[in-house]
Structures are given as C-alpha cells and as structure tokens.
CSV table of C-alpha atoms and ligand atoms in Angstrom, one decimal:
chain,number,residue,atom,x,y,z
A,1,MET,CA,96.1,96.8,12.4
A,2,ALA,CA,98.2,94.0,13.7
A,3,LEU,CA,97.9,90.3,12.8
A,4,ILE,CA,98.4,88.0,15.8
A,5,VAL,CA,98.5,84.2,15.9
A,6,GLN,CA,97.6,82.8,19.3
A,7,LYS,CA,98.0,79.2,20.2
A,8,TYR,CA,96.2,77.5,23.1
A,9,GLY,CA,97.5,74.2,24.5
A,10,GLY,CA,95.6,71.2,25.9
A,11,THR,CA,95.1,72.4,29.4
A,12,SER,CA,94.0,75.8,28.1
A,13,VAL,CA,91.1,74.2,26.2
A,14,GLY,CA,90.7,71.3,28.6
A,15,SER,CA,87.0,71.9,29.5
A,16,VAL,CA,83.9,73.8,28.2
A,17,GLU,CA,84.7,76.5,30.8
A,18,ARG,CA,88.2,76.8,29.6
A,19,ILE,CA,87.2,77.0,26.0
A,20,GLN,CA,84.7,79.8,26.9
A,21,ALA,CA,87.5,81.6,28.7
A,22,VAL,CA,89.8,81.3,25.7
A,23,ALA,CA,87.0,82.6,23.5
A,24,GLU,CA,86.8,85.7,25.7
A,25,LYS,CA,90.6,86.2,25.4
A,26,VAL,CA,90.5,85.9,21.7
A,27,LYS,CA,87.6,88.3,21.4
A,28,ALA,CA,89.4,90.8,23.6
A,29,ALA,CA,92.4,90.7,21.3
A,30,LYS,CA,90.1,91.2,18.3
A,31,ASP,CA,88.3,94.1,20.0
A,32,ARG,CA,91.6,95.8,20.5
A,33,GLY,CA,91.7,96.1,16.7
A,34,ASN,CA,93.8,93.0,15.8
A,35,GLN,CA,93.3,90.4,13.2
A,36,VAL,CA,93.4,87.1,15.1
A,37,VAL,CA,94.3,83.5,14.0
A,38,VAL,CA,93.9,80.9,16.7
A,39,VAL,CA,95.6,77.5,16.7
A,40,VAL,CA,94.4,75.0,19.2
A,41,SER,CA,95.5,71.6,20.6
A,42,ALA,CA,93.2,68.8,21.6
A,43,MET,CA,91.7,68.9,25.1
A,44,SER,CA,94.3,67.8,27.6
A,45,GLY,CA,94.6,64.0,27.8
A,46,GLN,CA,92.7,63.4,24.6
A,47,THR,CA,95.7,62.6,22.3
A,48,ASN,CA,97.0,60.1,25.0
A,49,ARG,CA,93.5,58.5,25.2
A,50,LEU,CA,93.4,58.0,21.4
A,51,ILE,CA,96.9,56.5,21.4
A,52,ALA,CA,95.9,54.1,24.2
A,53,LEU,CA,92.8,53.1,22.3
A,54,ALA,CA,94.9,52.3,19.2
A,55,HIS,CA,97.3,50.2,21.3
A,56,GLU,CA,94.4,48.1,22.6
A,57,ILE,CA,93.7,47.1,19.1
A,58,ASN,CA,97.2,46.9,17.7
A,59,ALA,CA,100.4,47.8,19.5
A,60,GLU,CA,102.2,48.4,16.2
A,61,GLY,CA,99.4,50.5,14.6
A,62,ASP,CA,99.8,51.5,10.9
A,63,PRO,CA,101.3,55.0,10.9
A,64,ARG,CA,98.8,56.3,8.4
A,65,GLU,CA,95.8,55.2,10.4
A,66,MET,CA,97.4,56.4,13.6
A,67,ASP,CA,97.5,59.9,12.2
A,68,VAL,CA,93.9,59.7,11.0
A,69,LEU,CA,93.0,58.8,14.6
A,70,ILE,CA,95.2,61.2,16.7
A,71,SER,CA,94.5,64.2,14.5
A,72,THR,CA,90.8,64.1,15.6
A,73,GLY,CA,91.3,65.6,19.0
A,74,GLU,CA,92.1,69.0,17.4
A,75,GLN,CA,89.0,68.8,15.2
A,76,VAL,CA,86.9,68.8,18.3
A,77,THR,CA,88.4,71.9,19.8
A,78,ILE,CA,88.4,74.0,16.7
A,79,ALA,CA,84.7,73.5,16.3
A,80,LEU,CA,83.9,74.1,20.0
A,81,LEU,CA,86.0,77.2,20.1
A,82,SER,CA,84.4,78.7,17.0
A,83,MET,CA,81.0,78.0,18.5
A,84,ALA,CA,82.0,79.7,21.7
A,85,LEU,CA,83.3,82.7,19.7
A,86,GLN,CA,80.1,83.0,17.7
A,87,ARG,CA,78.1,82.7,20.9
A,88,ILE,CA,79.7,85.9,22.3
A,89,GLY,CA,79.2,87.8,19.0
A,90,CYS,CA,82.6,87.2,17.5
A,91,PRO,CA,82.4,85.8,13.9
A,92,ALA,CA,84.7,82.8,13.6
A,93,ARG,CA,85.4,79.9,11.3
A,94,SER,CA,87.3,76.7,12.0
A,95,TYR,CA,89.6,74.9,9.6
A,96,THR,CA,91.4,71.5,9.8
A,97,GLY,CA,95.1,71.5,8.6
A,98,GLY,CA,94.0,70.1,5.3
A,99,GLN,CA,91.5,72.8,4.7
A,100,VAL,CA,94.1,75.5,5.0
A,101,HIS,CA,96.6,73.5,2.9
A,102,ILE,CA,99.2,72.8,5.6
A,103,LEU,CA,101.2,70.7,3.3
A,104,THR,CA,103.7,68.3,4.9
A,105,ASP,CA,106.0,65.5,3.9
A,106,SER,CA,104.6,62.0,4.3
A,107,ALA,CA,106.6,61.1,7.5
A,108,HIS,CA,103.6,60.1,9.6
A,109,SER,CA,103.7,61.1,13.3
A,110,LYS,CA,106.7,63.4,12.7
A,111,ALA,CA,105.8,65.2,9.4
A,112,ARG,CA,107.5,68.4,8.5
A,113,ILE,CA,105.6,71.4,7.2
A,114,GLN,CA,106.6,72.3,3.6
A,115,ASP,CA,104.1,74.9,2.6
A,116,ILE,CA,100.9,76.8,3.8
A,117,ASP,CA,98.5,78.5,1.5
A,118,GLY,CA,97.3,81.5,3.5
A,119,ALA,CA,94.8,82.8,1.0
A,120,ARG,CA,91.7,81.4,2.5
A,121,VAL,CA,92.7,82.5,6.0
A,122,GLN,CA,93.5,86.0,4.7
A,123,ALA,CA,90.1,86.3,3.1
A,124,ASP,CA,88.4,85.4,6.4
A,125,LEU,CA,90.5,87.9,8.3
A,126,GLU,CA,89.7,90.6,5.8
A,127,ALA,CA,86.0,89.8,6.3
A,128,GLY,CA,86.4,90.4,10.0
A,129,ARG,CA,86.4,86.8,11.1
A,130,VAL,CA,88.6,85.0,13.6
A,131,VAL,CA,90.2,82.0,12.0
A,132,VAL,CA,90.5,78.9,14.2
A,133,VAL,CA,93.0,76.3,12.9
A,134,ALA,CA,93.6,72.8,14.1
A,135,GLY,CA,97.1,72.4,15.5
A,136,PHE,CA,99.4,69.4,15.1
A,137,GLN,CA,98.1,68.2,11.7
A,138,GLY,CA,98.6,68.6,8.0
A,139,VAL,CA,98.2,66.8,4.7
A,140,ASP,CA,100.8,65.3,2.4
A,141,GLN,CA,100.9,65.5,-1.4
A,142,GLN,CA,98.5,62.5,-1.6
A,143,GLY,CA,96.0,64.3,0.6
A,144,ASP,CA,96.7,61.9,3.5
A,145,ILE,CA,96.4,63.3,7.0
A,146,THR,CA,99.7,63.7,8.8
A,147,THR,CA,100.7,64.8,12.3
A,148,LEU,CA,103.7,66.9,13.4
A,149,GLY,CA,104.9,65.0,16.5
A,150,ARG,CA,103.9,65.5,20.1
A,151,GLY,CA,103.5,69.1,21.0
A,152,GLY,CA,103.2,69.9,17.3
A,153,SER,CA,100.5,72.6,17.7
A,154,ASP,CA,103.3,75.0,18.7
A,155,THR,CA,104.8,74.4,15.2
A,156,THR,CA,101.5,74.9,13.5
A,157,ALA,CA,101.2,78.2,15.2
A,158,VAL,CA,104.6,79.4,14.3
A,159,ALA,CA,104.3,78.2,10.7
A,160,MET,CA,100.9,80.0,10.3
A,161,ALA,CA,102.5,83.1,11.7
A,162,ALA,CA,105.4,82.8,9.3
A,163,ALA,CA,103.1,82.2,6.3
A,164,LEU,CA,100.8,85.1,7.2
A,165,LYS,CA,103.7,87.4,8.2
A,166,ALA,CA,102.1,87.9,11.6
A,167,ASP,CA,103.3,90.6,13.9
A,168,GLU,CA,103.5,88.1,16.8
A,169,CYS,CA,103.0,84.5,17.6
A,170,GLN,CA,101.7,84.0,21.2
A,171,ILE,CA,101.9,80.6,22.7
A,172,TYR,CA,99.4,80.4,25.6
A,173,THR,CA,99.9,77.6,28.0
A,174,ASP,CA,99.5,76.6,31.7
A,175,VAL,CA,102.6,78.4,32.9
A,176,ASP,CA,103.2,82.2,32.5
A,177,GLY,CA,106.4,81.9,30.5
A,178,VAL,CA,109.6,80.1,30.0
A,179,TYR,CA,111.3,79.4,33.4
A,180,THR,CA,114.8,78.8,34.5
A,181,THR,CA,113.7,75.1,34.7
A,182,ASP,CA,110.5,73.2,34.9
A,183,PRO,CA,108.6,74.8,37.8
A,184,ARG,CA,107.1,71.4,38.5
A,185,ILE,CA,110.5,70.1,39.5
A,186,GLU,CA,111.9,73.2,41.1
A,187,PRO,CA,109.3,75.5,42.7
A,188,LYS,CA,112.0,78.2,43.1
A,189,ALA,CA,112.3,78.4,39.3
A,190,ARG,CA,112.0,81.9,37.9
A,191,ARG,CA,110.3,83.2,34.8
A,192,LEU,CA,112.7,84.6,32.2
A,193,GLU,CA,111.7,88.0,30.6
A,194,ARG,CA,113.6,86.9,27.5
A,195,ILE,CA,115.6,84.0,26.2
A,196,THR,CA,117.5,83.8,23.0
A,197,PHE,CA,116.4,81.5,20.1
A,198,GLU,CA,119.6,79.6,20.5
A,199,GLU,CA,119.1,78.9,24.2
A,200,MET,CA,115.4,78.1,23.7
A,201,LEU,CA,116.4,75.6,21.0
A,202,GLU,CA,118.9,73.9,23.3
A,203,MET,CA,116.4,73.8,26.1
A,204,ALA,CA,113.7,72.3,23.9
A,205,SER,CA,116.0,69.7,22.4
A,206,LEU,CA,117.4,68.8,25.8
A,207,GLY,CA,113.9,68.0,27.1
A,208,SER,CA,112.0,71.2,28.1
A,209,LYS,CA,108.7,70.6,26.5
A,210,VAL,CA,107.3,74.1,27.0
A,211,LEU,CA,107.9,74.6,23.2
A,212,GLN,CA,108.3,72.0,20.5
A,213,ILE,CA,111.8,72.1,19.1
A,214,ARG,CA,110.6,72.6,15.5
A,215,ALA,CA,108.5,75.6,16.5
A,216,VAL,CA,111.6,77.3,17.9
A,217,GLU,CA,113.6,76.3,14.8
A,218,PHE,CA,110.9,77.7,12.5
A,219,ALA,CA,110.5,80.9,14.4
A,220,GLY,CA,114.3,81.5,14.3
A,221,LYS,CA,114.5,80.7,10.7
A,222,TYR,CA,111.6,82.9,9.6
A,223,ASN,CA,112.1,85.6,12.1
A,224,VAL,CA,108.8,85.2,13.8
A,225,PRO,CA,108.4,87.2,17.0
A,226,LEU,CA,107.5,84.5,19.6
A,227,ARG,CA,106.2,84.9,23.1
A,228,VAL,CA,105.1,82.3,25.7
A,229,LEU,CA,102.3,83.4,28.1
A,230,SER,CA,99.7,82.0,30.5
A,231,SER,CA,96.2,81.5,29.3
A,232,PHE,CA,95.1,81.7,32.9
A,233,GLU,CA,96.5,85.0,34.0
A,234,GLU,CA,97.6,88.3,32.5
A,235,GLY,CA,101.3,89.0,32.1
A,236,GLU,CA,104.1,89.7,29.8
A,237,GLY,CA,105.3,86.1,29.5
A,238,THR,CA,108.7,85.4,27.9
A,239,LEU,CA,109.9,86.8,24.7
A,240,ILE,CA,112.2,84.6,22.5
A,241,THR,CA,114.8,87.0,21.1
A,242,PHE,CA,117.9,87.2,19.0
A,243,GLU,CA,121.0,87.8,20.9
A,244,GLU,CA,122.0,91.4,21.3
A,245,GLU,CA,125.5,92.7,21.9
A,246,SER,CA,124.3,94.9,24.7
A,247,MET,CA,122.4,92.1,26.6
A,248,GLU,CA,124.0,91.4,29.9
A,249,GLN,CA,124.3,87.6,29.9
A,250,ALA,CA,123.9,85.4,32.9
A,251,LYS,CA,126.3,82.5,32.9
A,252,ILE,CA,123.5,80.0,32.7
A,253,SER,CA,120.0,80.8,31.6
A,254,GLY,CA,118.3,77.5,32.3
A,255,ILE,CA,118.3,73.9,33.2
A,256,ALA,CA,116.7,71.2,31.0
A,257,PHE,CA,116.3,67.5,31.7
A,258,ASN,CA,115.2,64.4,29.9
A,259,ARG,CA,113.8,61.4,31.7
A,260,ASP,CA,114.0,59.0,28.7
A,261,GLU,CA,117.7,58.1,28.6
A,262,ALA,CA,119.0,54.5,28.5
A,263,LYS,CA,122.7,53.7,28.5
A,264,LEU,CA,124.3,50.8,26.6
A,265,THR,CA,127.9,49.6,27.0
A,266,ILE,CA,130.0,47.1,25.1
A,267,LEU,CA,133.1,46.0,27.1
A,268,GLY,CA,136.4,44.7,25.8
A,269,VAL,CA,136.0,45.2,22.1
A,270,PRO,CA,139.1,44.4,20.1
A,271,ASP,CA,140.2,47.9,19.1
A,272,HIS,CA,140.9,48.6,15.4
A,273,PRO,CA,139.9,51.3,12.9
A,274,GLY,CA,136.2,51.0,12.1
A,275,VAL,CA,135.1,49.6,15.4
A,276,ALA,CA,132.8,52.6,16.2
A,277,TYR,CA,131.1,52.1,12.9
A,278,GLN,CA,130.7,48.3,13.5
A,279,ILE,CA,129.0,49.0,16.8
A,280,LEU,CA,126.8,51.9,15.8
A,281,GLY,CA,126.0,50.9,12.2
A,282,PRO,CA,123.5,48.2,13.1
A,283,ILE,CA,121.9,50.5,15.7
A,284,SER,CA,121.3,53.2,13.1
A,285,ASP,CA,120.2,50.6,10.5
A,286,ALA,CA,117.5,49.7,13.0
A,287,ASN,CA,116.4,53.4,12.9
A,288,ILE,CA,117.5,54.0,16.5
A,289,GLU,CA,118.8,57.4,17.3
A,290,VAL,CA,122.0,57.6,19.4
A,291,ASP,CA,122.5,60.6,21.6
A,292,MET,CA,125.7,60.6,23.6
A,293,ILE,CA,128.8,58.5,22.8
A,294,VAL,CA,131.9,57.8,24.9
A,295,GLN,CA,134.8,55.6,24.0
A,296,ASN,CA,137.5,54.5,26.4
A,297,ILE,CA,140.8,52.8,25.6
A,298,ALA,CA,141.4,50.0,28.0
A,299,ALA,CA,144.7,50.0,29.9
A,300,ASP,CA,146.3,47.3,27.7
A,301,THR,CA,145.2,49.5,24.6
A,302,SER,CA,144.3,46.4,22.6
A,303,THR,CA,140.6,46.6,23.6
A,304,THR,CA,138.2,49.4,24.0
A,305,ASP,CA,135.0,50.1,26.0
A,306,PHE,CA,132.2,51.9,24.2
A,307,THR,CA,129.1,53.5,25.8
A,308,PHE,CA,126.2,55.4,24.2
A,309,THR,CA,122.7,56.5,25.1
A,310,VAL,CA,119.4,55.9,23.3
A,311,HIS,CA,115.7,56.7,24.0
A,312,ARG,CA,114.3,54.3,26.6
A,313,ASN,CA,111.6,53.2,24.1
A,314,ASP,CA,114.5,51.8,22.0
A,315,TYR,CA,116.4,50.2,24.8
A,316,LYS,CA,115.4,46.6,24.5
A,317,LYS,CA,115.8,46.6,20.7
A,318,ALA,CA,119.2,48.3,21.0
A,319,LEU,CA,120.5,45.9,23.7
A,320,GLY,CA,119.5,42.9,21.5
A,321,ILE,CA,121.4,44.3,18.6
A,322,LEU,CA,124.5,45.2,20.7
A,323,GLN,CA,124.6,41.7,22.2
A,324,ALA,CA,124.7,40.3,18.7
A,325,THR,CA,127.4,42.7,17.8
A,326,ALA,CA,129.4,41.8,20.9
A,327,GLU,CA,129.3,38.2,19.9
A,328,SER,CA,130.4,38.8,16.3
A,329,LEU,CA,133.2,41.2,17.3
A,330,GLY,CA,134.5,38.9,20.1
A,331,ALA,CA,133.8,41.6,22.8
A,332,ARG,CA,133.7,40.6,26.4
A,333,GLU,CA,130.2,41.8,27.2
A,334,ALA,CA,127.2,44.0,26.3
A,335,LEU,CA,125.1,45.5,29.0
A,336,GLY,CA,122.8,48.4,29.7
A,337,ASP,CA,120.7,50.4,32.1
A,338,ASP,CA,117.4,52.1,31.2
A,339,THR,CA,117.1,54.1,34.4
A,340,MET,CA,119.2,57.1,33.4
A,341,VAL,CA,118.3,60.7,33.0
A,342,LYS,CA,120.1,63.6,31.4
A,343,ILE,CA,120.4,67.0,33.0
A,344,SER,CA,121.7,70.0,31.0
A,345,ILE,CA,122.7,73.5,31.8
A,346,VAL,CA,122.2,76.0,29.0
A,347,GLY,CA,123.4,79.5,28.4
A,348,VAL,CA,125.0,81.7,25.8
A,349,GLY,CA,126.9,83.3,28.7
A,350,MET,CA,129.0,80.1,28.8
A,351,ARG,CA,130.9,81.4,25.8
A,352,SER,CA,132.5,84.2,27.8
A,353,HIS,CA,132.8,82.5,31.2
A,354,ALA,CA,135.4,79.9,32.0
A,355,GLY,CA,135.1,77.2,34.6
A,356,ILE,CA,131.3,76.5,34.2
A,357,ALA,CA,131.9,72.8,33.8
A,358,SER,CA,134.0,72.4,36.9
A,359,GLN,CA,131.4,74.5,38.9
A,360,MET,CA,128.7,72.1,37.6
A,361,PHE,CA,130.7,69.0,38.5
A,362,GLU,CA,131.6,70.3,41.9
A,363,ALA,CA,127.9,71.1,42.8
A,364,LEU,CA,126.9,67.6,41.7
A,365,SER,CA,129.7,65.9,43.6
A,366,SER,CA,128.9,67.9,46.8
A,367,GLU,CA,125.5,66.0,46.8
A,368,GLY,CA,127.1,62.7,46.0
A,369,ILE,CA,125.6,62.5,42.5
A,370,ASN,CA,127.7,60.2,40.3
A,371,ILE,CA,128.1,61.4,36.7
A,372,ASN,CA,128.0,58.6,34.1
A,373,MET,CA,128.5,60.5,30.9
A,374,ILE,CA,129.2,64.1,29.9
A,375,SER,CA,128.8,66.0,26.7
A,376,THR,CA,129.4,69.7,25.9
A,377,SER,CA,128.8,72.2,23.2
A,378,GLU,CA,129.4,75.9,23.0
A,379,ILE,CA,126.3,76.8,25.0
A,380,LYS,CA,125.4,73.7,27.0
A,381,ILE,CA,126.8,71.0,29.3
A,382,SER,CA,124.9,67.8,29.7
A,383,VAL,CA,125.4,65.0,32.2
A,384,VAL,CA,123.8,61.5,32.4
A,385,VAL,CA,123.0,60.4,35.9
A,386,ASP,CA,120.9,57.8,37.7
A,387,GLU,CA,117.2,58.7,37.6
A,388,LYS,CA,116.9,58.8,41.3
A,389,TYR,CA,119.1,62.0,41.2
A,390,LEU,CA,116.9,63.9,38.8
A,391,GLU,CA,115.2,66.3,41.3
A,392,LEU,CA,118.2,66.6,43.5
A,393,GLY,CA,120.5,67.3,40.5
A,394,VAL,CA,118.2,69.9,39.0
A,395,ARG,CA,117.7,71.7,42.3
A,396,THR,CA,121.4,71.6,43.2
A,397,LEU,CA,122.4,73.1,39.9
A,398,HIS,CA,119.6,75.7,40.1
A,399,GLU,CA,121.0,76.9,43.3
A,400,ALA,CA,124.7,76.6,42.4
A,401,PHE,CA,124.2,78.9,39.4
A,402,SER,CA,122.1,81.4,41.4
A,403,LEU,CA,118.9,80.8,39.4
A,404,ASP,CA,116.7,80.6,42.4
A,405,SER,CA,114.1,83.4,42.6
A,406,GLU,CA,115.5,84.9,45.8
A,407,ALA,CA,119.0,85.0,44.4
A,408,ALA,CA,117.9,87.1,41.4
A,409,ASN,CA,116.0,89.7,43.5
B,1,LIG,P1,100.6,72.9,26.3
B,1,LIG,O1,99.6,71.8,26.5
B,1,LIG,O2,100.0,74.3,26.6
B,1,LIG,O3,101.3,72.8,25.0
B,1,LIG,P2,102.9,71.7,27.6
B,1,LIG,O4,102.5,70.8,28.7
B,1,LIG,O5,103.2,71.2,26.3
B,1,LIG,O6,101.6,72.7,27.5
B,1,LIG,O7,104.0,72.7,28.1
B,1,LIG,C1,103.9,73.4,29.3
B,1,LIG,C2,104.6,72.7,30.4
B,1,LIG,O8,106.0,72.7,30.1
B,1,LIG,C3,104.6,73.4,31.8
B,1,LIG,O9,103.4,73.0,32.5
B,1,LIG,C4,105.8,72.9,32.5
B,1,LIG,O10,105.6,71.9,33.4
B,1,LIG,C5,106.7,72.4,31.3
B,1,LIG,N1,108.0,72.9,31.3
B,1,LIG,C6,109.2,72.2,31.1
B,1,LIG,N2,110.3,73.0,31.2
B,1,LIG,C7,109.8,74.3,31.3
B,1,LIG,C8,110.4,75.6,31.5
B,1,LIG,N3,111.8,75.7,31.4
B,1,LIG,N4,109.6,76.7,31.6
B,1,LIG,C9,108.3,76.6,31.7
B,1,LIG,N5,107.6,75.4,31.6
B,1,LIG,C10,108.4,74.2,31.4
B,2,LIG,N1,97.6,67.2,20.9
B,2,LIG,C1,98.9,67.0,20.5
B,2,LIG,C2,99.7,66.4,21.6
B,2,LIG,O1,99.2,66.2,22.7
B,2,LIG,C3,99.6,68.3,19.9
B,2,LIG,C4,99.7,69.4,20.9
B,2,LIG,O2,99.1,69.4,22.0
B,2,LIG,O3,100.5,70.3,20.6
B,2,LIG,O4,100.9,66.2,21.5
B,3,LIG,MG1,102.9,71.7,24.3
C-alpha cells in the first residue's frame, strides 16, 4: 500500500463544483489502494481578499493578527473537502496546521516549518480515513498561528510527505506540469517530463511561482519524490528528479522571470575601501533584501558608480535611504527606476556548453532589447531589462534556445 500526499491549489478548489471534482480524484486514488493525505489551499482569490480587507483597516497590519486572518481561507476548504468526501462515501477528517502540530518558528508571514507530529494523521490513515490538512499554516512554540509565505501550501504538502515518508508528493494545479516557461506568457511553452531539483529551485527563486521555493528545497533535502500535475485533466505531469549521469541535457531547460525588480543607482561616489558596505549597510539595516549588484569604476578612477536591485515594494524606502547616503558620502546623485524586470535562463546543461551567455545577449540585441544588468551562476544567467520588454524577451529567448514546442518535436 502506497502513501500519497496530494496538494490542490486555489483554482483547483475555487468553487463547490471544483471541490466536488477534487473529492472524486481523491476517492479514486484511495480506491486504487493508497493511503491519501490531502493538503489544500484557500479558494482562489480568497487570500488576496483577506489581505485587502486588512489593508482597509490598517495598511501596516500587526503580523500576528495578519496570520490569524489569512490562515482562515484554508480552514474553509479543508472542511468543505472533507464534507464532499464523506458525501461520496469516503471517510475523511480535516485538520488545521495546529491540530497536526505543524510547528514553525515565529516569523509571521514567512514562518519555517521545524517539526511535524505525524502520529494523529497516521492513526487516521490506518483507520481507513483520508486526512485533509490546511496548507500554508502552522503554529509556533507559543501556539500562535503562523503562515508560510505566499504559495506556502506547496511547502505544507512536501513537509507532510517528508514527515510521513510518503511514496510521492503530487502537486495538483491549473497547468499540467512544469513548462519551459510560464505558458501564460509564451503559448509555445512545452511541458517538461522531468526537471532536476537544482533547476526547479533556480526557476522558483527566479520567479516561476508554479512551486514555492521552500517546497523544492524541502523536497530536495528530504528526498521527497515530487510531481506537478493538473487537477483538471489526466496526465503524467512533471517529475522533479535528481540529476543522472545518463540524462541527455538540453543546454537550457527553462526561462523564469520576475516582474518585481526595481533598480537603484548612486553616481560619483568617492571610491575607497568600505564604500560598498557604506552604501548597502543602511539598506540591509532597513531589512531590505538586495538582489543584483554592479559596481563600475569611473574613468578618472577616484569615483565609482554603484547599482543594485531590490523588490519593487521596497523601492521608495530604499531610494530614500540611498539619497541620504549620497549626501553623507558626497556622491553626485542617487536615482532609481521601478519599472524593471528580470529574465533568467536556467539549465544544468550550461555547465558543459560554452557560449550560452553570448547566445543569450545576441538574441536580445537582435530585438533591440537593452540589458541593464547581468548576473550569472553555474546554471543560470539573469538579465535586468525594462518591463516593456518582458514578453518579447521571454519569447525571443524561448525561440533562440529551441524551447518552442515545434522545435522539440
Ligand atoms: P496553485 O494555486 O495551484 O498553487 P499557482 O498559481 O501558484 O497555482 O501556480 C500555477 C501557475 O504557475 C500556472 O498557472 C502558471 O501560470 C504559473 N507558472 C509560472 N511559471 C511556470 C512554469 N515554468 N511552468 C508552469 N507554470 C508556470
Ligand atoms: N492561500 C495561500 C496563498 O494564496 C497559500 C497557497 O495558496 O499556497 O498564497
Ligand atoms: Mg501556488
């Protein structure tokens, strides 16, 4: 008998009809002789609605109360799904994160799971019940409700699968697998049969929200077999695998993008040791995360220009800090632009193929797309470009690296 953890995202449980359809899928898996744990998200749009309500009352809502609020969406769907299962003759029980002891740290809105006590779930499974667990939420040592960050139900599912030593963790969503890029941007995107954990981790951290980053991290660390599939149609989906020697590697596996970049530049800073720290220290003290960094020595070598990117939400705050720094360091000017995006190509095949970067830059230049910043690692190359080039950039690269569906066939 296999133990399977299935996770259904917001669209998959977005209406009564959808919840009933999910119940049928869960029952079918159980009828095939499996033990089944189901993790569900809130109905689509619900988490956003709750956040908007809170903002109407207080834009800077208390993090503890925010988590009490936004964790409620999942409590609705666990109860409804359990009822739908019972209705079709499938014994089921719902549990909130706290009830199955999903213990997290106290970092509200981005808590990390520390431990799960699987005993209660195990007892239900042995009694022949389907267990339905609320995604996205846990409790800290004090018993306060926490949430795991947007998209966090993926992480709940993988963590449950790890704790229960499940045979597979299946992430059911509104696309039938992981694609070469977001099919909403490039209709020619192609479903991947497999993708390595390393690549999936890069794709997720570079903006592909099909899986939450922490879910991929967790699955890699605890060896959880992970598959992304459609809740709307049958199919094999995409298996997330460890790299095998024998695997024929394409140069590039996928393209990720992130619409939330903002760029800040300080010009004409007197150059001396410690200047990078003087510029970025106050930014990090304000809890603003910096992504890419570029430093240029000016022609006269006595001053430097320094550019970095932050999340758009932090743009105004970061610019204010940088302007103050510019004044105190005697720099010429601090300026910024919050209409930037980042496009990245990802692939373990990059390790064994030279010239990928120049191929990328050539493709972008052939479309007149100006690159503002570049960063590379062993298996990815990212560029920051103006947001008006997002679609064109993604599609151009998709074609340049032969990722289009026709090219593969
Ligand atoms: P869920 O609510 O089921 O968790 P999400 O909206 O979080 O679903 O994730 C699924 C969405 O991820 C898809 O609808 C798709 O637009 C987007 N997406 C982004 N990048 C990719 C990719 N490389 N492959 C597949 N889907 C992607
Ligand atoms: N409901 C949460 C969100 O919208 C968690 C999830 O869907 O995974 O982010
Ligand atoms: Mg999601």
